[in-house]
PDB file of C-alpha atoms in Angstrom:
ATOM      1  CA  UNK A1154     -58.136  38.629  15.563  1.00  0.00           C
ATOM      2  CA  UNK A1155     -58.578  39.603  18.948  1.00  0.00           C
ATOM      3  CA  UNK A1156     -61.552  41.665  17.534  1.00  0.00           C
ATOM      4  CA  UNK A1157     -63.196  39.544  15.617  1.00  0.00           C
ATOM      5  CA  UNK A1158     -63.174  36.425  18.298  1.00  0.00           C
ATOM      6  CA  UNK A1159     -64.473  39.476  20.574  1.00  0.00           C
ATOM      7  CA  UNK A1160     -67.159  40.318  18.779  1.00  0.00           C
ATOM      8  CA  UNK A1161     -68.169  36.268  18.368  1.00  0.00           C
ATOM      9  CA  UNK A1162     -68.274  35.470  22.196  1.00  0.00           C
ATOM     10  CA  UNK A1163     -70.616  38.842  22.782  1.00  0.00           C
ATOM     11  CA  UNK A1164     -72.416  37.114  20.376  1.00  0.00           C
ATOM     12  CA  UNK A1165     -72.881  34.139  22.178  1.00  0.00           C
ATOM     13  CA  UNK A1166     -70.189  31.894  20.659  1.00  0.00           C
ATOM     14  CA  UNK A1167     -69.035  30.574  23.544  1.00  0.00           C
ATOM     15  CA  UNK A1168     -66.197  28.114  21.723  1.00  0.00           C
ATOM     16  CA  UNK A1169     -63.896  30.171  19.328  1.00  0.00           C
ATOM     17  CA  UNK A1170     -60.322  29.552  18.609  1.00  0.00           C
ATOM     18  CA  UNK A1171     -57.802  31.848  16.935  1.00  0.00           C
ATOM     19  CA  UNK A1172     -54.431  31.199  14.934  1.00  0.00           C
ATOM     20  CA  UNK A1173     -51.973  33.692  14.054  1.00  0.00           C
ATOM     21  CA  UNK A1174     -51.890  32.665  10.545  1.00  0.00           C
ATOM     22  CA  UNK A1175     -53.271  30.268   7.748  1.00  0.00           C
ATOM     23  CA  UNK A1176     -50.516  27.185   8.201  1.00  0.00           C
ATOM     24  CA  UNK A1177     -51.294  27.178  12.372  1.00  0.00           C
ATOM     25  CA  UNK A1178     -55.474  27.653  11.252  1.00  0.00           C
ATOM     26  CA  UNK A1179     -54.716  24.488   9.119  1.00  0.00           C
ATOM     27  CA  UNK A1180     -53.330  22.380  11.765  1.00  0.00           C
ATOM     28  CA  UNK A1181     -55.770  23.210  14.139  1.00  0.00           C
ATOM     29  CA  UNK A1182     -58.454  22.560  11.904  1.00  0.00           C
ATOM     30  CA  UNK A1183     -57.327  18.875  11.385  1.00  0.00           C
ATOM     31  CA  UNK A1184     -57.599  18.613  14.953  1.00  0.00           C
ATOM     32  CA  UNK A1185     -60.339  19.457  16.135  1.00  0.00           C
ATOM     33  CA  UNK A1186     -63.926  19.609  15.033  1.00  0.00           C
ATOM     34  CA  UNK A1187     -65.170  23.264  14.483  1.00  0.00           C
ATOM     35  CA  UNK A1188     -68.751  24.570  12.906  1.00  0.00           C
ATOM     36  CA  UNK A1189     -67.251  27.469  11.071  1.00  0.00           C
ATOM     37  CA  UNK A1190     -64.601  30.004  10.033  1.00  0.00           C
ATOM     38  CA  UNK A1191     -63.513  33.185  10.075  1.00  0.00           C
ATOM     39  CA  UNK A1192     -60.429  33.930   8.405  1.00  0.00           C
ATOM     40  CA  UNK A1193     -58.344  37.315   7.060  1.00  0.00           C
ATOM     41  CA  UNK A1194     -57.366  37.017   3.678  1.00  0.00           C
ATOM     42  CA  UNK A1195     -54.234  39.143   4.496  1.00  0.00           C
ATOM     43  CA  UNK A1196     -51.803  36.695   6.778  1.00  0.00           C
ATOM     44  CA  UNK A1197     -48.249  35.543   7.033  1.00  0.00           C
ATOM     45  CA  UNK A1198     -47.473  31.794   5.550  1.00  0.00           C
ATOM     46  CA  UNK A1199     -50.668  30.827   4.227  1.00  0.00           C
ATOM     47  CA  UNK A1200     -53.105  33.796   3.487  1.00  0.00           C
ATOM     48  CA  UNK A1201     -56.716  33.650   3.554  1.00  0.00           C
ATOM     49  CA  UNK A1202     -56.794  32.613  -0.266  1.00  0.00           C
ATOM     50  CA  UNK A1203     -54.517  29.500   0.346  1.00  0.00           C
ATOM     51  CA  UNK A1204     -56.243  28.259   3.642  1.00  0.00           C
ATOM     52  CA  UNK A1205     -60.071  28.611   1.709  1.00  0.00           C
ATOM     53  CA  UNK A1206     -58.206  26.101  -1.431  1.00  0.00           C
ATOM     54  CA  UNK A1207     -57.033  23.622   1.417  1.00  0.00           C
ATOM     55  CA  UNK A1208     -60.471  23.804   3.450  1.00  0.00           C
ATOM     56  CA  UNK A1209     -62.675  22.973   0.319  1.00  0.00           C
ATOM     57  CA  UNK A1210     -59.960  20.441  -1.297  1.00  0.00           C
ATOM     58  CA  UNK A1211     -59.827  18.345   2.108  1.00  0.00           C
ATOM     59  CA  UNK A1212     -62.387  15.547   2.128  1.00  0.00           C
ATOM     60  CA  UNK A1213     -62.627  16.112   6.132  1.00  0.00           C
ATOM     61  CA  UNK A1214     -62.991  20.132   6.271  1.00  0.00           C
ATOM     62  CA  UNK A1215     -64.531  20.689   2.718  1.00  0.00           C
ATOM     63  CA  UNK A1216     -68.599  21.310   4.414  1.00  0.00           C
ATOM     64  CA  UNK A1217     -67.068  23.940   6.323  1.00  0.00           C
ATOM     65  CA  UNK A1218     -68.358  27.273   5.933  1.00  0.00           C
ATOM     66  CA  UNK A1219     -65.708  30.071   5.230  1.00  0.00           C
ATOM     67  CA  UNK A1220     -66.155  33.753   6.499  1.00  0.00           C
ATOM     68  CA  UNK A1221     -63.256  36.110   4.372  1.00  0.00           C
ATOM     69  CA  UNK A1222     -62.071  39.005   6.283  1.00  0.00           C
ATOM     70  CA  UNK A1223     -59.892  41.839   4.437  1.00  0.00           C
ATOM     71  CA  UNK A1224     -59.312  45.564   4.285  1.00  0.00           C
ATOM     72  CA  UNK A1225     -59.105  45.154   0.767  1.00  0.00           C
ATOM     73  CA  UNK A1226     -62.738  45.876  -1.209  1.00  0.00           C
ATOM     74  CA  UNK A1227     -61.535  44.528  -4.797  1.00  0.00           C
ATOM     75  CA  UNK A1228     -63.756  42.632  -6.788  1.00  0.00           C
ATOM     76  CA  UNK A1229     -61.632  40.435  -8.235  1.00  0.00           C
ATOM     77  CA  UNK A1230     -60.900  39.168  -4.632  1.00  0.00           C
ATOM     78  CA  UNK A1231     -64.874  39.583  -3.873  1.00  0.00           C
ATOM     79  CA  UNK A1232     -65.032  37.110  -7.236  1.00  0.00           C
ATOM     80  CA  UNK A1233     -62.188  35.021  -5.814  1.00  0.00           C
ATOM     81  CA  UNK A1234     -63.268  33.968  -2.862  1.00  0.00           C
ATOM     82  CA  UNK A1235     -66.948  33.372  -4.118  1.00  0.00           C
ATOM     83  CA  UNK A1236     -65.159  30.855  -7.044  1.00  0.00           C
ATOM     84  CA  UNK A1237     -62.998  29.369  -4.090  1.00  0.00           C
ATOM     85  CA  UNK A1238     -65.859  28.483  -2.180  1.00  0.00           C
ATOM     86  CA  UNK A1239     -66.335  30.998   0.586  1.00  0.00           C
ATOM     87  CA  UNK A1240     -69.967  31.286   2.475  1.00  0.00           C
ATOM     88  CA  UNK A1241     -69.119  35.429   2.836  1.00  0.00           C
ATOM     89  CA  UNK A1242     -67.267  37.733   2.545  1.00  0.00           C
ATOM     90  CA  UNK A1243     -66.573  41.231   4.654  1.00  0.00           C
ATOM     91  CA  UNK A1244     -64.731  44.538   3.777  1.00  0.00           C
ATOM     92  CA  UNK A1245     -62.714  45.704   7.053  1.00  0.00           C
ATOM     93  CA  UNK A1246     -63.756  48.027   9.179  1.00  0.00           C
ATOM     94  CA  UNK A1247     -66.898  46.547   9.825  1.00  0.00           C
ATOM     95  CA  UNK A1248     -69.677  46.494  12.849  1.00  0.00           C
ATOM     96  CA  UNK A1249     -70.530  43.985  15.023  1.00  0.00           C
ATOM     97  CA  UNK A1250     -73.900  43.739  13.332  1.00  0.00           C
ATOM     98  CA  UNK A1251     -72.447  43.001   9.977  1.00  0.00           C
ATOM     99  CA  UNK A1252     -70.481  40.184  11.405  1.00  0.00           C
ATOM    100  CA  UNK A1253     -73.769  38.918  13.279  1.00  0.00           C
ATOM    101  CA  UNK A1254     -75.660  38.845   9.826  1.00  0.00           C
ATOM    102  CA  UNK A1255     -73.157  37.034   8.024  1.00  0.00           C
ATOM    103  CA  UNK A1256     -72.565  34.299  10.938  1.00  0.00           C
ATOM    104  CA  UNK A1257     -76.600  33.961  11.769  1.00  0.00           C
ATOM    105  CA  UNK A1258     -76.353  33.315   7.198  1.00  0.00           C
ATOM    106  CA  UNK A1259     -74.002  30.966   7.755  1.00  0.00           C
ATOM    107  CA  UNK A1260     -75.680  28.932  10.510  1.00  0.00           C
ATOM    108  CA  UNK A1261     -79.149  29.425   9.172  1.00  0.00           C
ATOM    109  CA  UNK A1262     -77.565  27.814   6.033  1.00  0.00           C
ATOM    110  CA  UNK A1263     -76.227  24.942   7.912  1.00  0.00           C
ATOM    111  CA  UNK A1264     -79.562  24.490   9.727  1.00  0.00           C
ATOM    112  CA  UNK A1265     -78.425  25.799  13.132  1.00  0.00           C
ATOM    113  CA  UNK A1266     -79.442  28.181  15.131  1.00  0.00           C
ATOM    114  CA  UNK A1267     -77.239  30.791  16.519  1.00  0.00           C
ATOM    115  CA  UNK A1268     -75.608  29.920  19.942  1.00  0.00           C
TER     116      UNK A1268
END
């Protein structure tokens, strides 16, 4: 986490929140307004699988765009998340680069332009 929220101020997102797991992401999402997220499928209480379901089922969170993050490259979790809904996906480790493609996709597909 620490990493990843890193890697998104350097790259000039100035506002990024983390939550130790899915359930806390969930909560915090209901609360405040937020433009994106990155999320590991891999976490305690709600994994990344079972926070993407509640994102695109919830009439208030559903046009958010969903980043997966996992150390595991299997395609059935590759098709998974694309059938769930998510806007990317990336394989663990990765580079800073790769992250700033997939977020610059992300906004570009929202019509925004990176911060």
């Amino acid at each position: 986490r620490r990493i990843v929220r890193g890697l998104l101020k350097e790259l000039g997102h100035a506002m990024v929140d983390e939550a130790e797991d899915g359930a806390v992401a969930l909560q915090m999402l209901n609360q405040q307004d937020y433009d994106f997220i990155v999320c590991d499928i891999n976490m305690p209480n709600m994994d990344g699988f079972a926070l993407l379901a509640e994102v695109k089922k919830s009439e208030r969170l559903r046009h958010l765009p969903v980043l997966l993050v996992t150390a595991e490259s299997r395609r059935e979790d590759i098709v998974r998340a694309a059938q769930g809904g998510a806007a990317g996906y990336i394989v663990k480790p990765f580079t800073r680069t790769t992250l700033e493609d997939k977020v610059a996709a992300i906004l570009q597909r929202l019509g925004k332009a990176a911060a």
